[in-house]
Each structure stands twice: as structure tokens, then as C-alpha cells.
Coordinates of C-alpha atoms in Angstrom, one line a residue:
M1 CA 21.7 -2.7 12.3
K2 CA 19.0 -5.1 13.1
A3 CA 16.8 -6.0 9.7
L4 CA 13.8 -8.5 8.9
V5 CA 15.2 -10.5 6.2
F6 CA 13.8 -12.9 3.3
E7 CA 14.6 -16.0 4.2
G8 CA 13.0 -18.0 1.1
P9 CA 9.3 -19.0 1.7
G10 CA 7.9 -19.4 5.2
Q11 CA 11.0 -18.0 6.5
T12 CA 12.0 -15.1 8.2
S13 CA 14.5 -13.8 10.8
W14 CA 15.5 -10.4 12.3
R15 CA 18.7 -10.7 12.6
D16 CA 21.8 -8.8 12.3
V17 CA 23.4 -7.1 8.8
P18 CA 25.6 -4.8 7.3
D19 CA 24.5 -1.2 7.6
P20 CA 23.7 0.4 4.0
G21 CA 25.7 3.0 2.7
I22 CA 25.7 5.3 -0.1
K23 CA 26.1 2.9 -3.3
D24 CA 25.3 6.1 -5.7
A25 CA 25.0 9.8 -6.3
A26 CA 20.8 10.0 -6.1
D27 CA 21.3 8.0 -2.9
A28 CA 20.3 8.6 0.7
V29 CA 20.4 6.9 3.3
V30 CA 17.1 7.0 6.1
R31 CA 17.3 6.1 9.8
V32 CA 14.1 4.2 10.1
D33 CA 11.8 6.0 12.9
A34 CA 8.4 4.4 12.0
V35 CA 7.9 1.5 9.7
T36 CA 4.6 -1.0 9.1
I37 CA 3.8 -4.6 7.4
C38 CA 1.8 -4.4 4.0
G39 CA -0.2 -7.9 3.0
T40 CA 2.4 -7.4 -0.2
D41 CA 5.1 -8.6 2.7
L42 CA 2.8 -11.5 3.4
H43 CA 2.8 -12.1 -0.6
I44 CA 6.2 -12.2 -0.7
I45 CA 6.3 -14.9 2.7
K46 CA 4.1 -17.5 1.4
G47 CA 6.1 -17.4 -1.6
D48 CA 4.4 -15.2 -4.2
V49 CA 7.0 -13.0 -5.6
P50 CA 9.7 -15.2 -6.6
E51 CA 11.0 -12.1 -8.0
V52 CA 12.4 -11.5 -4.3
T53 CA 15.1 -14.1 -3.5
P54 CA 16.8 -15.3 0.2
G55 CA 18.4 -12.3 2.2
R56 CA 16.8 -10.1 1.1
I57 CA 15.4 -7.2 3.9
L58 CA 11.4 -7.1 3.5
G59 CA 9.8 -3.6 3.8
H60 CA 8.9 -0.5 1.4
E61 CA 7.4 1.6 3.8
A62 CA 8.9 4.2 6.2
V63 CA 9.3 7.7 8.3
G64 CA 12.7 8.6 9.3
E65 CA 16.0 11.0 9.6
V66 CA 18.4 11.5 6.7
M67 CA 21.7 10.7 8.1
E68 CA 23.5 10.7 4.3
V69 CA 23.3 11.5 0.9
G70 CA 25.0 11.4 -2.5
S71 CA 26.4 14.5 -3.9
D72 CA 23.3 14.8 -6.6
V73 CA 20.9 15.3 -4.0
R74 CA 19.5 18.0 -3.8
S75 CA 15.8 18.5 -2.1
V76 CA 17.0 16.6 0.9
R77 CA 20.2 16.9 3.2
P78 CA 20.9 15.4 6.7
G79 CA 18.8 16.1 9.6
D80 CA 15.5 16.2 7.2
R81 CA 12.6 14.1 8.6
V82 CA 10.9 12.6 5.2
L83 CA 8.6 10.2 4.3
V84 CA 10.2 7.1 2.2
S85 CA 7.8 6.3 -0.3
C86 CA 7.1 2.9 -2.0
I87 CA 8.1 3.2 -5.7
A88 CA 11.4 4.8 -6.2
S89 CA 11.5 6.9 -9.7
C90 CA 14.1 7.6 -11.9
G91 CA 12.6 10.9 -13.1
R92 CA 14.4 10.5 -16.5
C93 CA 12.7 7.5 -18.3
R94 CA 9.6 7.8 -20.4
F95 CA 7.3 6.1 -17.8
C96 CA 8.1 8.8 -15.3
R97 CA 8.1 11.5 -17.8
E98 CA 4.0 10.3 -17.6
N99 CA 4.1 10.5 -13.8
R100 CA 3.6 6.0 -13.4
Y101 CA 6.7 5.8 -11.6
G102 CA 5.1 2.1 -10.6
Q103 CA 6.5 1.3 -14.3
C104 CA 10.1 3.2 -14.1
Q105 CA 12.8 1.4 -16.5
G106 CA 15.7 3.5 -15.0
G107 CA 16.2 1.6 -12.1
G108 CA 13.2 2.5 -10.2
G109 CA 9.7 1.2 -9.6
W110 CA 8.7 -0.5 -6.2
V111 CA 12.4 -1.9 -6.0
L112 CA 12.6 -1.4 -2.1
G113 CA 11.5 -4.9 -0.1
H114 CA 11.5 -6.4 -3.2
L115 CA 14.3 -5.8 -5.3
I116 CA 16.4 -4.2 -3.1
D117 CA 17.2 -4.7 0.6
G118 CA 13.8 -2.8 1.7
T119 CA 12.7 -0.6 5.2
Q120 CA 11.7 -3.0 7.7
A121 CA 15.7 -2.8 9.2
E122 CA 17.2 -0.1 11.3
Y123 CA 18.7 2.2 8.3
V124 CA 17.6 2.0 4.6
R125 CA 19.1 2.9 1.5
V126 CA 16.7 4.6 -1.1
P127 CA 18.0 5.4 -4.7
F128 CA 16.7 8.8 -6.2
A129 CA 16.3 10.4 -3.3
D130 CA 15.0 13.8 -4.4
L131 CA 12.3 12.2 -6.2
S132 CA 11.3 9.1 -3.9
V133 CA 11.6 11.0 -0.2
H134 CA 9.2 13.7 0.4
P135 CA 10.2 16.1 3.5
L136 CA 7.7 16.2 6.0
P137 CA 5.4 18.8 8.1
S138 CA 6.7 19.2 11.8
K139 CA 2.6 19.0 12.6
V140 CA 2.5 15.2 10.7
D141 CA 2.8 12.4 13.2
S142 CA 4.8 9.9 11.7
H143 CA 2.8 6.8 12.8
D144 CA 0.3 8.5 11.4
A145 CA 2.5 9.4 8.3
V146 CA 4.0 6.0 7.4
L147 CA 0.3 5.3 5.8
L148 CA 1.1 7.6 3.5
A149 CA 4.3 5.5 1.6
D150 CA 1.5 3.4 0.3
I151 CA -1.8 2.2 1.1
F152 CA -3.3 5.9 0.9
P153 CA -1.6 6.2 -2.4
T154 CA -2.6 3.2 -3.6
A155 CA -6.2 2.7 -2.4
Y156 CA -6.5 6.9 -4.4
E157 CA -4.9 6.0 -7.3
V158 CA -5.0 2.0 -7.9
G159 CA -8.7 2.3 -6.6
V160 CA -10.9 5.5 -6.6
L161 CA -9.0 7.1 -9.6
N162 CA -8.8 4.0 -11.9
G163 CA -12.5 3.2 -11.3
Q164 CA -13.0 6.6 -12.2
V165 CA -15.3 7.5 -8.7
R166 CA -18.5 9.7 -9.9
P167 CA -21.0 11.8 -7.5
G168 CA -23.7 9.6 -6.8
D169 CA -22.0 6.2 -7.9
T170 CA -22.4 3.0 -6.0
V171 CA -19.3 1.8 -4.9
V172 CA -18.3 -1.8 -4.2
V173 CA -15.2 -1.9 -2.1
V174 CA -14.5 -6.0 -1.6
G175 CA -11.7 -6.3 1.6
A176 CA -12.1 -3.8 3.9
G177 CA -8.0 -4.5 4.9
P178 CA -6.0 -1.0 5.4
I179 CA -6.6 -0.8 1.5
G180 CA -9.8 -1.2 1.2
L181 CA -10.3 1.5 4.4
A182 CA -8.3 3.8 2.3
T183 CA -10.2 3.8 -1.0
I184 CA -13.4 3.3 1.6
A185 CA -12.4 7.6 2.5
T186 CA -10.6 8.5 -0.4
A187 CA -13.7 7.6 -2.3
Q188 CA -15.4 9.8 -0.3
L189 CA -13.8 13.0 -2.0
Y190 CA -15.8 12.3 -4.7
T191 CA -19.5 11.8 -3.3
P192 CA -20.4 9.1 -4.8
G193 CA -24.2 8.0 -3.2
R194 CA -23.1 4.9 -1.0
I195 CA -20.0 3.2 -0.7
I196 CA -21.0 -0.4 0.5
A197 CA -17.4 -2.9 2.3
V198 CA -17.5 -6.5 1.9
D199 CA -15.1 -8.8 3.9
L200 CA -15.3 -12.0 5.8
A201 CA -14.5 -10.5 9.6
E202 CA -17.3 -8.3 11.3
S203 CA -14.2 -6.8 13.6
R204 CA -13.4 -5.4 9.6
L205 CA -16.8 -4.5 8.7
T206 CA -17.1 -2.3 11.6
A207 CA -13.9 -0.4 10.8
A208 CA -15.7 0.2 7.1
R209 CA -19.2 1.7 8.6
A210 CA -16.8 3.5 10.9
I211 CA -14.6 5.3 8.3
G212 CA -17.6 5.9 5.9
A213 CA -18.7 3.2 4.6
D214 CA -22.6 3.2 4.0
A215 CA -23.5 -0.6 4.4
T216 CA -21.6 -3.3 4.6
V217 CA -22.0 -7.1 4.1
N218 CA -20.2 -10.3 5.1
A219 CA -18.5 -12.6 2.0
A220 CA -20.6 -15.3 2.9
E221 CA -23.5 -13.7 2.8
G222 CA -25.1 -12.7 -0.3
P223 CA -22.8 -9.5 -1.1
E224 CA -24.3 -10.1 -4.9
K225 CA -27.9 -9.7 -4.0
L226 CA -27.4 -6.9 -1.6
V227 CA -26.3 -5.1 -4.2
E228 CA -28.8 -6.0 -6.8
D229 CA -31.1 -5.0 -4.1
L230 CA -29.7 -1.5 -3.9
T231 CA -29.5 -1.0 -7.8
E232 CA -32.8 -1.7 -8.6
G233 CA -30.7 -4.6 -10.3
L234 CA -28.4 -3.3 -12.1
G235 CA -25.2 -3.8 -10.3
A236 CA -22.6 -0.8 -9.1
D237 CA -21.3 2.0 -10.8
V238 CA -17.9 1.1 -9.5
V239 CA -16.6 -2.5 -7.9
I240 CA -12.4 -1.7 -6.4
E241 CA -11.0 -5.7 -5.8
A242 CA -9.5 -4.9 -2.5
V243 CA -7.8 -8.5 -1.7
G244 CA -6.0 -10.1 -4.1
V245 CA -7.9 -13.5 -4.6
P246 CA -9.5 -14.9 -7.7
E247 CA -12.5 -15.3 -5.7
A248 CA -12.8 -11.8 -4.6
F249 CA -11.9 -10.8 -8.1
E250 CA -14.7 -12.5 -10.2
M251 CA -17.4 -11.7 -6.9
C252 CA -16.1 -8.6 -8.2
T253 CA -17.6 -9.2 -12.1
R254 CA -20.4 -9.8 -11.1
M255 CA -21.2 -7.3 -9.0
V256 CA -21.1 -4.8 -11.8
R257 CA -23.7 -3.4 -13.8
P258 CA -23.2 -2.6 -17.6
G259 CA -20.6 0.1 -18.2
G260 CA -19.2 -0.1 -14.9
R261 CA -16.0 -0.2 -13.7
V262 CA -14.3 -3.2 -11.7
A263 CA -10.9 -1.8 -10.5
N264 CA -8.0 -4.5 -9.1
A265 CA -5.9 -3.1 -6.1
G266 CA -5.2 -5.8 -4.7
V267 CA -1.9 -8.0 -5.3
H268 CA -3.0 -11.5 -6.7
G269 CA -0.5 -14.6 -6.6
K270 CA -2.7 -17.3 -8.4
P271 CA -5.0 -17.2 -12.0
A272 CA -8.3 -15.4 -11.7
A273 CA -10.6 -16.7 -14.0
L274 CA -12.0 -13.7 -16.7
H275 CA -15.5 -14.6 -17.5
L276 CA -15.7 -13.3 -21.2
E277 CA -18.8 -14.9 -22.5
D278 CA -20.6 -12.4 -19.7
L279 CA -18.6 -9.9 -19.9
W280 CA -18.1 -9.1 -23.6
I281 CA -21.4 -7.8 -24.0
K282 CA -21.6 -5.7 -20.8
D283 CA -19.2 -2.9 -22.3
V284 CA -17.5 -3.4 -18.4
T285 CA -14.1 -1.6 -18.0
I286 CA -11.5 -3.2 -16.0
T287 CA -8.2 -1.8 -14.7
T288 CA -5.1 -2.9 -13.2
G289 CA -2.0 -1.5 -11.4
L290 CA 0.9 -1.2 -9.8
V291 CA 0.5 2.6 -7.5
D292 CA 2.5 5.0 -8.9
T293 CA 2.7 7.7 -5.6
Y294 CA 2.4 10.8 -7.9
S295 CA -0.4 11.3 -5.3
T296 CA 1.4 12.0 -2.3
P297 CA 2.6 15.2 -2.3
L298 CA -1.2 15.8 -2.5
L299 CA -2.1 13.5 0.3
L300 CA 0.4 14.8 2.6
R301 CA -1.4 18.3 2.3
M302 CA -4.4 16.6 2.6
M303 CA -3.1 14.7 6.3
A304 CA -1.7 18.0 7.5
A305 CA -5.4 19.7 7.3
G306 CA -6.5 17.3 9.0
R307 CA -8.6 15.7 5.8
L308 CA -7.2 11.6 6.2
P309 CA -8.6 10.0 8.6
T310 CA -4.7 8.2 9.1
S311 CA -4.9 7.3 13.1
S312 CA -8.3 5.4 13.0
L313 CA -6.7 2.4 10.4
V314 CA -3.4 2.1 12.7
T315 CA -4.9 -0.6 15.6
H316 CA -0.9 -2.1 16.9
R317 CA 2.0 -0.3 17.7
F318 CA 5.4 -2.1 18.3
E319 CA 9.0 -1.6 18.9
L320 CA 10.8 -2.1 16.1
E321 CA 12.9 -4.8 18.2
Q322 CA 9.6 -7.1 17.8
M323 CA 8.7 -7.0 14.2
E324 CA 8.5 -10.7 14.4
E325 CA 5.7 -10.3 17.5
A326 CA 3.9 -7.9 14.8
Y327 CA 3.9 -9.9 12.0
D328 CA 2.6 -12.7 13.6
V329 CA -0.3 -10.2 15.0
F330 CA -0.6 -8.9 11.3
S331 CA -1.0 -12.3 10.1
R332 CA -3.8 -13.3 11.7
A333 CA -5.7 -10.0 11.5
A334 CA -8.8 -12.0 11.8
D335 CA -8.2 -13.7 15.4
T336 CA -5.8 -9.9 16.8
G337 CA -8.3 -7.5 14.7
A338 CA -5.1 -5.8 13.5
L339 CA -5.7 -3.6 10.6
K340 CA -2.5 -1.3 10.3
V341 CA 0.4 -2.5 12.5
V342 CA 3.0 0.6 13.3
L343 CA 6.7 0.4 14.5
G344 CA 8.7 3.0 15.3
G345 CA 12.1 3.7 17.5
P346 CA 16.1 4.0 16.1
Q347 CA 17.7 1.5 17.4
H348 CA 21.5 3.2 17.0
T349 CA 23.1 6.8 15.5
T350 CA 25.8 5.2 14.7
V351 CA 26.2 3.8 11.2
V352 CA 29.2 1.4 10.9
R353 CA 29.5 -0.6 7.4
A354 CA 30.6 -4.0 7.1

């Protein structure tokens, strides 16, 4: 099959690799029908995630058809259309029993495209299939559903729920990329008083307004002053970091009110300063987190009911073999206006293993 392979920092290739097969009785092999690219993939290519070694197939989000299952799999069977979650769960360890699947100690967690081969390929082996894939209702479009593999549960769990968004809150979302936009969409479920989006790209601020932000401000034009003015000098109740750079995190800590909450959802590759000399007296809560995806079934029900604005986030569509072109467009989002790119279409239907 063809797959996008990480060859080392700054290098990838779309090339032939062996088809995956069942390695464990809990595995499923899924033919990839829709896949997308995550900002985390860009961090990997930059060399920010050293656990990803050369030769690894990238990607951790997909929708596809189950082709083969191991003898222990009970929840899906060949022919089922499924969502492949970015997080795998063994279901047995302490953390999985607490619904903290991202911290799985039994071989799960974020493994696809990280510690094992991922989804940016024609086929993918998914471990712990009973808990790591989700059957899709026929009414849910594959190109919409793939956004529930990562960005919507990440935004909802790590941003909105960790940030404890409440009715009437002033919520600031720093970063209006896919995670930030999904955060704005899901924060509205809790009727905050206002949502303010911060970004450097005007195209993304336009998208933020379209999806529900009440105010937007360019990150280079004094967002801290705007937040101060809108909150009578107090600061925001909740500030959510959705970029993954030190400057963004430090800006968040300056915009939060005493007793407020900063939820970090961005993937950081460099240290950020934590100014405890200013924060210690303000009773500020700072949370971090890797998504657990425990909310995926809920989000799927909401999508099927038409309650999630997923289609508006997909700005570019490609065929699977256009993977390198899609990466180029996604990596130059400031120039291309890309939010989420989706690739689709199976390339062959006969699995041939090396």
C-alpha cells in the first residue's frame, strides 16, 4: 500500500510500504476512506516529538471500513464503517478505568502515528478495536466524521471541560486554527457571556466569527487591552491556549482574571515561562492534558443530530495520493486559508502483506 512516512526532521515521503495485518487478537485492520492532517503532525515533522522515529507512518485520525478483525473483537466486524479514534484504550489499566484513555498504561493512549504506524495510509491496524473505533451512523458523512477523531474531543475535553466554561463566562480562545474553532463551537454549549478569539491570521478570525465568536482581535494588536476593556479590568474567566507556542501560553496567563482558569490545549515543542511571581497570588488554575476521547460517543450523537458545525471547518479536499500537496497547503495556512484538509478514497481493495 501507499503511506506517508516520516523520514526524519523536515522529511516525509509518500511511498510503498507493507500492508498491515492482525498482530493481536484485539486488533482491527481498517481501509482508510477519509483521513486528515493535524497540527501535531506538523510538530512531528519539525522534530518536536522525538518519540516518533524515522520510518513511522504518520496520522492518527481516520474514517474507514473494517476489513479484518482479531478473534477477541466483538463490537465491530468486516464491512462496518467506523471512526478511528486518535486514542487507543486497553480498557483494563487504572487510567482506562477512570476514562483517562490518553494515559493508558496497557499499550494504548496516543500510539497511532506516534509509537505505531498511523492512519495516513491506505490501510491501518488499530489496536484495542472494541474501544478504539466507533461505528458510524449512515447519515454521518465521512468527511465530517473524521473531525471527531481528534479536534472536537480535544477542544471539548481539554479546552471547554478542563477550563470549566460556565454560563455567563468571558472565554478567550487564543488560536483560531482547527482546535480553536472547535473550542469556540463546543464552548457555546455552555452559554458563555462572550467568546473572544485571538489569532494572527485574518482569515482565521473571519472563520472564528462565522462559527460563533462574539469578538475577534489580531494577536499583534493588543488582545490583552481588549479583554481588559470588555471585562472592566478583571480579565477573562477562562482562557484557552490552542496554538502550542510559548508566547501564546504566556499571553493566556496575562489575560485571565483572579480565580480564573487557563486550559492549555496546544502541543508545545519548547519551554514556556510560568510567571509564578505574578500568578501565585491570583488563585489561577492552569490545566494541561492529552485528549482522552471519552466524549466521542456524545459528540457523535450530536453530529448525527446536526448540532456540531463540522463541515464549515473543512476548507480543502484532496485524493489520498495527494498527501504531500495537502501537507503543503495545510502547513502554509496563513497563505492558503486552510483550516482542516480532508483526504479521501480507498486506493485498492486487496490486502497483500509483505
